[in-house]
């Protein structure tokens, strides 16, 4: 019997996972921007079926939900890379850059969720830093992701023997 | 004279909280500061209020320096649906909340023990324990302080009014033409600054009482550590067969009202509308987020476990094929 092919083994080839990641990221970005009061001002919520975009509680909930999925995904993909992927593949330079930025996104996001828990109070400056940092990292990520798309740079490459 | 009564009540309440902690809490300033690691709450005994509006006036005087001084003409804002909120020419409006009026007196004519009576009571920000206005503010301009105050930083606020939108009582009020948005993209983002009661955070920091509490001739309000305030509210409610508002509303607030009539009745009798908050029961606005936050802790563990599962599965397959 032939063992499972590399195609299934290496996660970066897993199309379903890629889709899940991309969709989750886009939903997160959209609901994230929706945390700023702009969708109503700029008529987005007037588009039929888009009324929910002006409901801050709803977009906030979806953002949290997306973040939960993303955290699970990140843990899955990183653990899988360390256990399996590392043997045959290595991270590209752009992957290193993207991972660093994603760490920024996740870290600021986690801190923001913590801040929102009852009984957790951060200093004003720190809260502002987290908020702007979160937005900044995401914008940075999009920019880098766009470059990667243009340059067709993937996350991993096969190790040359 | 009023000063004395309220001060005494304050000290009494604070001292009761400190209990056996010793003499360090005896002086008023250290009492306030000492309590700041704990949330301070106010008790509003509706029975005592005579509707004199001295608190409203005191709030104006104490906080005048924080009031907005907008630049005019206002920058044109796009799209045209974005409305200007300008209260700068209506600073003397005191029968509702405005950027220049952070507390107002609400009136309810109700039957108390079969007798018709008009009750009055001050209304302002409730200073929620888990305030959605602060949790959902995208800039951290609205924020909660350790001593239980929720305040909006006028230097950072862009006036998007999200805090008002998500506040169960729609408390913050906007003034156009002031604040940071003027320095960014005044025509396209932001619309001024949101204002509301900051529970005289600066006075509390200095070990003083909030202006409205200090001035009240009837000693309607008391401030102290929340636990003590809640205890006192229950004691009064028990004594008068009364009702409590704010203890559980929105998951708990730092403003506890005690009334001789049910709050549903008061809610029906008060005038409501923009700048005039209701007295309805409010469930915890942030409960959904707090629950999801717990799921977020489990998510990475689940992801990790799935990867380990996949690893073992493929390892087994490899060994099988090796055989
Ligand atoms: S709370 Fe005190 S100062 Fe304010 S209206 Fe009532 S009695 Fe007057
Ligand atoms: S009452 Fe409204 S404005 Fe005041 S702390 Fe609660 S949510 Fe914020
Ligand atoms: S606590 Fe201070 S800011 Fe709030 S209503 Fe009273 S006087 Fe005004």
Tab-separated table of N, CA and C in Angstrom, chain B residues 215-316:
chain	number	residue	atom	x	y	z
B	215	UNK	N	-22.935	68.570	47.263
B	215	UNK	CA	-23.805	69.732	47.380
B	215	UNK	C	-25.216	69.376	47.844
B	216	UNK	N	-25.616	68.152	47.670
B	216	UNK	CA	-27.025	67.783	47.893
B	216	UNK	C	-27.471	68.079	49.331
B	217	UNK	N	-28.485	68.909	49.487
B	217	UNK	CA	-28.917	69.277	50.834
B	217	UNK	C	-29.640	68.137	51.547
B	218	UNK	N	-30.077	67.154	50.804
B	218	UNK	CA	-30.861	66.069	51.397
B	218	UNK	C	-30.064	64.783	51.544
B	219	UNK	N	-28.782	64.853	51.170
B	219	UNK	CA	-27.962	63.670	51.378
B	219	UNK	C	-28.506	62.465	50.603
B	220	UNK	N	-28.955	62.740	49.397
B	220	UNK	CA	-29.578	61.692	48.591
B	220	UNK	C	-28.567	60.627	48.179
B	221	UNK	N	-27.352	61.091	47.839
B	221	UNK	CA	-26.353	60.154	47.339
B	221	UNK	C	-25.286	59.852	48.375
B	222	UNK	N	-24.827	58.627	48.346
B	222	UNK	CA	-23.711	58.192	49.178
B	222	UNK	C	-22.729	57.502	48.254
B	223	UNK	N	-21.451	57.655	48.532
B	223	UNK	CA	-20.463	56.932	47.721
B	223	UNK	C	-19.586	56.103	48.638
B	224	UNK	N	-19.207	54.945	48.185
B	224	UNK	CA	-18.358	54.078	48.990
B	224	UNK	C	-18.041	52.806	48.234
B	225	UNK	N	-17.262	51.928	48.835
B	225	UNK	CA	-16.951	50.654	48.178
B	225	UNK	C	-18.250	49.926	47.809
B	226	UNK	N	-18.260	49.326	46.630
B	226	UNK	CA	-19.515	48.794	46.100
B	226	UNK	C	-20.196	47.808	47.050
B	227	UNK	N	-19.406	46.938	47.634
B	227	UNK	CA	-19.989	45.931	48.523
B	227	UNK	C	-20.818	46.580	49.621
B	228	UNK	N	-20.225	47.640	50.189
B	228	UNK	CA	-20.907	48.337	51.272
B	228	UNK	C	-22.161	49.023	50.783
B	229	UNK	N	-22.041	49.620	49.599
B	229	UNK	CA	-23.175	50.352	49.025
B	229	UNK	C	-24.328	49.389	48.752
B	230	UNK	N	-24.002	48.222	48.226
B	230	UNK	CA	-25.040	47.236	47.937
B	230	UNK	C	-25.693	46.779	49.242
B	231	UNK	N	-24.852	46.576	50.231
B	231	UNK	CA	-25.379	46.142	51.537
B	231	UNK	C	-26.343	47.194	52.091
B	232	UNK	N	-25.894	48.444	51.989
B	232	UNK	CA	-26.722	49.526	52.514
B	232	UNK	C	-28.035	49.626	51.726
B	233	UNK	N	-27.937	49.458	50.415
B	233	UNK	CA	-29.140	49.525	49.580
B	233	UNK	C	-30.132	48.449	50.011
B	234	UNK	N	-29.613	47.262	50.273
B	234	UNK	CA	-30.499	46.172	50.696
B	234	UNK	C	-31.100	46.454	52.067
B	235	UNK	N	-30.303	47.038	52.930
B	235	UNK	CA	-30.811	47.355	54.263
B	235	UNK	C	-31.973	48.346	54.159
B	236	UNK	N	-31.788	49.377	53.331
B	236	UNK	CA	-32.855	50.371	53.173
B	236	UNK	C	-34.079	49.708	52.533
B	237	UNK	N	-33.823	48.940	51.468
B	237	UNK	CA	-34.937	48.309	50.759
B	237	UNK	C	-35.736	47.424	51.708
B	238	UNK	N	-35.036	46.731	52.571
B	238	UNK	CA	-35.730	45.865	53.516
B	238	UNK	C	-36.564	46.692	54.490
B	239	UNK	N	-35.941	47.756	54.953
B	239	UNK	CA	-36.598	48.599	55.950
B	239	UNK	C	-37.869	49.237	55.397
B	240	UNK	N	-37.831	49.675	54.151
B	240	UNK	CA	-38.983	50.398	53.596
B	240	UNK	C	-39.805	49.514	52.656
B	241	UNK	N	-39.436	48.238	52.587
B	241	UNK	CA	-40.155	47.354	51.671
B	241	UNK	C	-39.985	47.877	50.237
B	242	UNK	N	-38.776	48.274	49.934
B	242	UNK	CA	-38.523	48.977	48.673
B	242	UNK	C	-37.871	48.129	47.611
B	243	UNK	N	-37.366	48.822	46.574
B	243	UNK	CA	-36.843	48.140	45.394
B	243	UNK	C	-35.479	48.715	45.015
B	244	UNK	N	-34.702	47.876	44.322
B	244	UNK	CA	-33.328	48.263	43.971
B	244	UNK	C	-33.137	48.230	42.458
B	245	UNK	N	-32.415	49.204	41.968
B	245	UNK	CA	-32.099	49.244	40.535
B	245	UNK	C	-30.608	49.500	40.359
B	246	UNK	N	-29.978	48.698	39.505
B	246	UNK	CA	-28.555	48.943	39.222
B	246	UNK	C	-27.642	47.873	39.777
B	247	UNK	N	-28.154	47.081	40.705
B	247	UNK	CA	-27.299	46.039	41.271
B	247	UNK	C	-26.987	44.967	40.220
B	248	UNK	N	-28.011	44.587	39.467
B	248	UNK	CA	-27.807	43.539	38.461
B	248	UNK	C	-27.957	44.056	37.045
B	249	UNK	N	-28.444	45.263	36.895
B	249	UNK	CA	-28.686	45.790	35.555
B	249	UNK	C	-27.388	45.788	34.746
B	250	UNK	N	-27.494	45.361	33.517
B	250	UNK	CA	-26.336	45.292	32.627
B	250	UNK	C	-25.162	44.552	33.276
B	251	UNK	N	-25.497	43.543	34.051
B	251	UNK	CA	-24.448	42.764	34.705
B	251	UNK	C	-23.922	43.422	35.967
B	252	UNK	N	-24.525	44.507	36.392
B	252	UNK	CA	-24.102	45.206	37.608
B	252	UNK	C	-23.544	46.582	37.291
B	253	UNK	N	-24.024	47.582	38.008
B	253	UNK	CA	-23.496	48.938	37.790
B	253	UNK	C	-22.977	49.498	39.113
B	254	UNK	N	-22.297	50.612	39.020
B	254	UNK	CA	-21.808	51.266	40.223
B	254	UNK	C	-22.700	52.433	40.625
B	255	UNK	N	-23.962	52.340	40.230
B	255	UNK	CA	-24.962	53.325	40.638
B	255	UNK	C	-26.187	52.542	41.076
B	256	UNK	N	-26.468	52.581	42.357
B	256	UNK	CA	-27.564	51.769	42.874
B	256	UNK	C	-28.684	52.676	43.374
B	257	UNK	N	-29.845	52.547	42.758
B	257	UNK	CA	-31.008	53.322	43.192
B	257	UNK	C	-31.845	52.492	44.162
B	258	UNK	N	-32.398	53.160	45.166
B	258	UNK	CA	-33.373	52.502	46.031
B	258	UNK	C	-34.657	53.305	45.984
B	259	UNK	N	-35.774	52.607	45.767
B	259	UNK	CA	-37.053	53.298	45.608
B	259	UNK	C	-38.145	52.627	46.429
B	260	UNK	N	-39.111	53.411	46.885
B	260	UNK	CA	-40.230	52.812	47.616
B	260	UNK	C	-41.256	52.158	46.691
B	261	UNK	N	-41.169	52.421	45.385
B	261	UNK	CA	-42.096	51.782	44.437
B	261	UNK	C	-41.292	50.992	43.407
B	262	UNK	N	-41.935	49.978	42.810
B	262	UNK	CA	-41.201	49.167	41.820
B	262	UNK	C	-40.698	50.029	40.672
B	263	UNK	N	-39.538	49.650	40.138
B	263	UNK	CA	-38.955	50.449	39.068
B	263	UNK	C	-39.748	50.361	37.777
B	264	UNK	N	-40.520	49.283	37.601
B	264	UNK	CA	-41.393	49.229	36.413
B	264	UNK	C	-42.391	50.369	36.474
B	265	UNK	N	-42.871	50.641	37.671
B	265	UNK	CA	-43.839	51.731	37.821
B	265	UNK	C	-43.188	53.079	37.544
B	266	UNK	N	-42.004	53.255	38.095
B	266	UNK	CA	-41.280	54.512	37.846
B	266	UNK	C	-41.010	54.645	36.353
B	267	UNK	N	-40.626	53.540	35.746
B	267	UNK	CA	-40.290	53.560	34.323
B	267	UNK	C	-41.479	54.001	33.485
B	268	UNK	N	-42.660	53.568	33.908
B	268	UNK	CA	-43.861	53.972	33.161
B	268	UNK	C	-44.162	55.449	33.376
B	269	UNK	N	-43.792	55.965	34.529
B	269	UNK	CA	-44.208	57.327	34.884
B	269	UNK	C	-43.217	58.405	34.427
B	270	UNK	N	-41.993	58.026	34.123
B	270	UNK	CA	-41.018	59.053	33.748
B	270	UNK	C	-41.144	59.424	32.274
B	271	UNK	N	-40.690	60.641	31.976
B	271	UNK	CA	-40.634	61.053	30.585
B	271	UNK	C	-39.385	60.451	29.965
B	272	UNK	N	-39.557	59.761	28.855
B	272	UNK	CA	-38.409	59.126	28.211
B	272	UNK	C	-38.212	59.675	26.813
B	273	UNK	N	-37.019	59.512	26.308
B	273	UNK	CA	-36.720	59.973	24.951
B	273	UNK	C	-35.253	60.301	24.867
B	274	UNK	N	-34.829	60.983	23.799
B	274	UNK	CA	-33.410	61.313	23.672
B	274	UNK	C	-32.912	62.081	24.899
B	275	UNK	N	-31.825	61.595	25.488
B	275	UNK	CA	-31.255	62.271	26.656
B	275	UNK	C	-32.020	62.023	27.934
B	276	UNK	N	-33.077	61.187	27.857
B	276	UNK	CA	-33.879	60.883	29.053
B	276	UNK	C	-34.003	59.376	29.191
B	277	UNK	N	-33.063	58.765	29.887
B	277	UNK	CA	-32.979	57.296	29.922
B	277	UNK	C	-34.135	56.630	30.664
B	278	UNK	N	-34.381	55.390	30.281
B	278	UNK	CA	-35.432	54.564	30.888
B	278	UNK	C	-34.960	53.974	32.209
B	279	UNK	N	-35.847	53.207	32.821
B	279	UNK	CA	-35.502	52.480	34.052
B	279	UNK	C	-35.885	51.016	33.906
B	280	UNK	N	-35.734	50.516	32.686
B	280	UNK	CA	-36.105	49.126	32.441
B	280	UNK	C	-35.057	48.183	33.001
B	281	UNK	N	-35.457	46.920	33.104
B	281	UNK	CA	-34.473	45.904	33.456
B	281	UNK	C	-33.538	45.741	32.271
B	282	UNK	N	-32.260	45.596	32.560
B	282	UNK	CA	-31.285	45.467	31.474
B	282	UNK	C	-30.451	44.220	31.714
B	283	UNK	N	-30.414	43.341	30.717
B	283	UNK	CA	-29.559	42.160	30.910
B	283	UNK	C	-28.120	42.503	30.521
B	284	UNK	N	-27.211	41.645	30.929
B	284	UNK	CA	-25.782	41.905	30.745
B	284	UNK	C	-25.420	41.976	29.255
B	285	UNK	N	-25.100	43.177	28.783
B	285	UNK	CA	-24.829	43.359	27.349
B	285	UNK	C	-23.594	42.604	26.885
B	286	UNK	N	-22.636	42.421	27.782
B	286	UNK	CA	-21.364	41.833	27.359
B	286	UNK	C	-21.289	40.337	27.650
B	287	UNK	N	-22.386	39.741	28.096
B	287	UNK	CA	-22.355	38.328	28.496
B	287	UNK	C	-21.919	37.438	27.335
B	288	UNK	N	-22.436	37.733	26.136
B	288	UNK	CA	-22.104	36.896	24.980
B	288	UNK	C	-20.596	36.918	24.720
B	289	UNK	N	-20.011	38.087	24.822
B	289	UNK	CA	-18.576	38.219	24.565
B	289	UNK	C	-17.773	37.502	25.649
B	290	UNK	N	-18.218	37.638	26.886
B	290	UNK	CA	-17.500	36.998	27.981
B	290	UNK	C	-17.523	35.480	27.823
B	291	UNK	N	-18.652	34.947	27.337
B	291	UNK	CA	-18.741	33.501	27.140
B	291	UNK	C	-17.843	33.043	25.999
B	292	UNK	N	-17.863	33.815	24.915
B	292	UNK	CA	-17.018	33.450	23.775
B	292	UNK	C	-15.538	33.542	24.136
B	293	UNK	N	-15.205	34.457	25.005
B	293	UNK	CA	-13.805	34.608	25.412
B	293	UNK	C	-13.311	33.308	26.033
B	294	UNK	N	-14.222	32.620	26.718
B	294	UNK	CA	-13.837	31.323	27.312
B	294	UNK	C	-13.564	30.308	26.211
B	295	UNK	N	-14.409	30.332	25.181
B	295	UNK	CA	-14.220	29.400	24.057
B	295	UNK	C	-12.875	29.654	23.391
B	296	UNK	N	-12.460	30.916	23.424
B	296	UNK	CA	-11.192	31.266	22.784
B	296	UNK	C	-10.000	30.617	23.465
B	297	UNK	N	-10.140	30.332	24.729
B	297	UNK	CA	-9.053	29.680	25.453
B	297	UNK	C	-8.959	28.230	25.006
B	298	UNK	N	-10.114	27.634	24.750
B	298	UNK	CA	-10.137	26.211	24.377
B	298	UNK	C	-9.714	26.005	22.926
B	299	UNK	N	-10.010	26.999	22.077
B	299	UNK	CA	-9.783	26.844	20.630
B	299	UNK	C	-8.366	26.372	20.259
B	300	UNK	N	-7.324	27.044	20.756
B	300	UNK	CA	-5.980	26.605	20.365
B	300	UNK	C	-5.670	25.194	20.861
B	301	UNK	N	-6.205	24.843	22.020
B	301	UNK	CA	-5.964	23.502	22.549
B	301	UNK	C	-6.584	22.473	21.608
B	302	UNK	N	-7.799	22.791	21.139
B	302	UNK	CA	-8.477	21.889	20.206
B	302	UNK	C	-7.669	21.762	18.920
B	303	UNK	N	-7.182	22.883	18.423
B	303	UNK	CA	-6.391	22.880	17.197
B	303	UNK	C	-5.137	22.041	17.351
B	304	UNK	N	-4.497	22.207	18.492
B	304	UNK	CA	-3.271	21.469	18.780
B	304	UNK	C	-3.563	19.975	18.848
B	305	UNK	N	-4.645	19.630	19.527
B	305	UNK	CA	-5.016	18.223	19.675
B	305	UNK	C	-5.297	17.606	18.308
B	306	UNK	N	-5.943	18.352	17.435
B	306	UNK	CA	-6.265	17.836	16.108
B	306	UNK	C	-4.983	17.543	15.332
B	307	UNK	N	-4.001	18.437	15.484
B	307	UNK	CA	-2.731	18.244	14.764
B	307	UNK	C	-2.009	17.007	15.289
B	308	UNK	N	-2.036	16.834	16.599
B	308	UNK	CA	-1.383	15.664	17.189
B	308	UNK	C	-2.086	14.397	16.707
B	309	UNK	N	-3.399	14.440	16.636
B	309	UNK	CA	-4.185	13.308	16.143
B	309	UNK	C	-3.769	12.936	14.734
B	310	UNK	N	-3.640	13.960	13.910
B	310	UNK	CA	-3.259	13.739	12.513
B	310	UNK	C	-1.862	13.130	12.444
B	311	UNK	N	-0.995	13.614	13.320
B	311	UNK	CA	0.388	13.130	13.351
B	311	UNK	C	0.424	11.634	13.666
B	312	UNK	N	-0.330	11.228	14.683
B	312	UNK	CA	-0.315	9.819	15.064
B	312	UNK	C	-0.920	8.947	13.986
B	313	UNK	N	-1.972	9.489	13.358
B	313	UNK	CA	-2.630	8.719	12.310
B	313	UNK	C	-1.636	8.440	11.180
B	314	UNK	N	-0.953	9.499	10.778
B	314	UNK	CA	-0.021	9.303	9.661
B	314	UNK	C	1.172	8.456	10.087
B	315	UNK	N	1.568	8.561	11.340
B	315	UNK	CA	2.689	7.748	11.826
B	315	UNK	C	2.322	6.279	11.759
B	316	UNK	N	1.043	5.996	12.136
B	316	UNK	CA	0.578	4.605	12.077
B	316	UNK	C	0.588	4.096	10.644
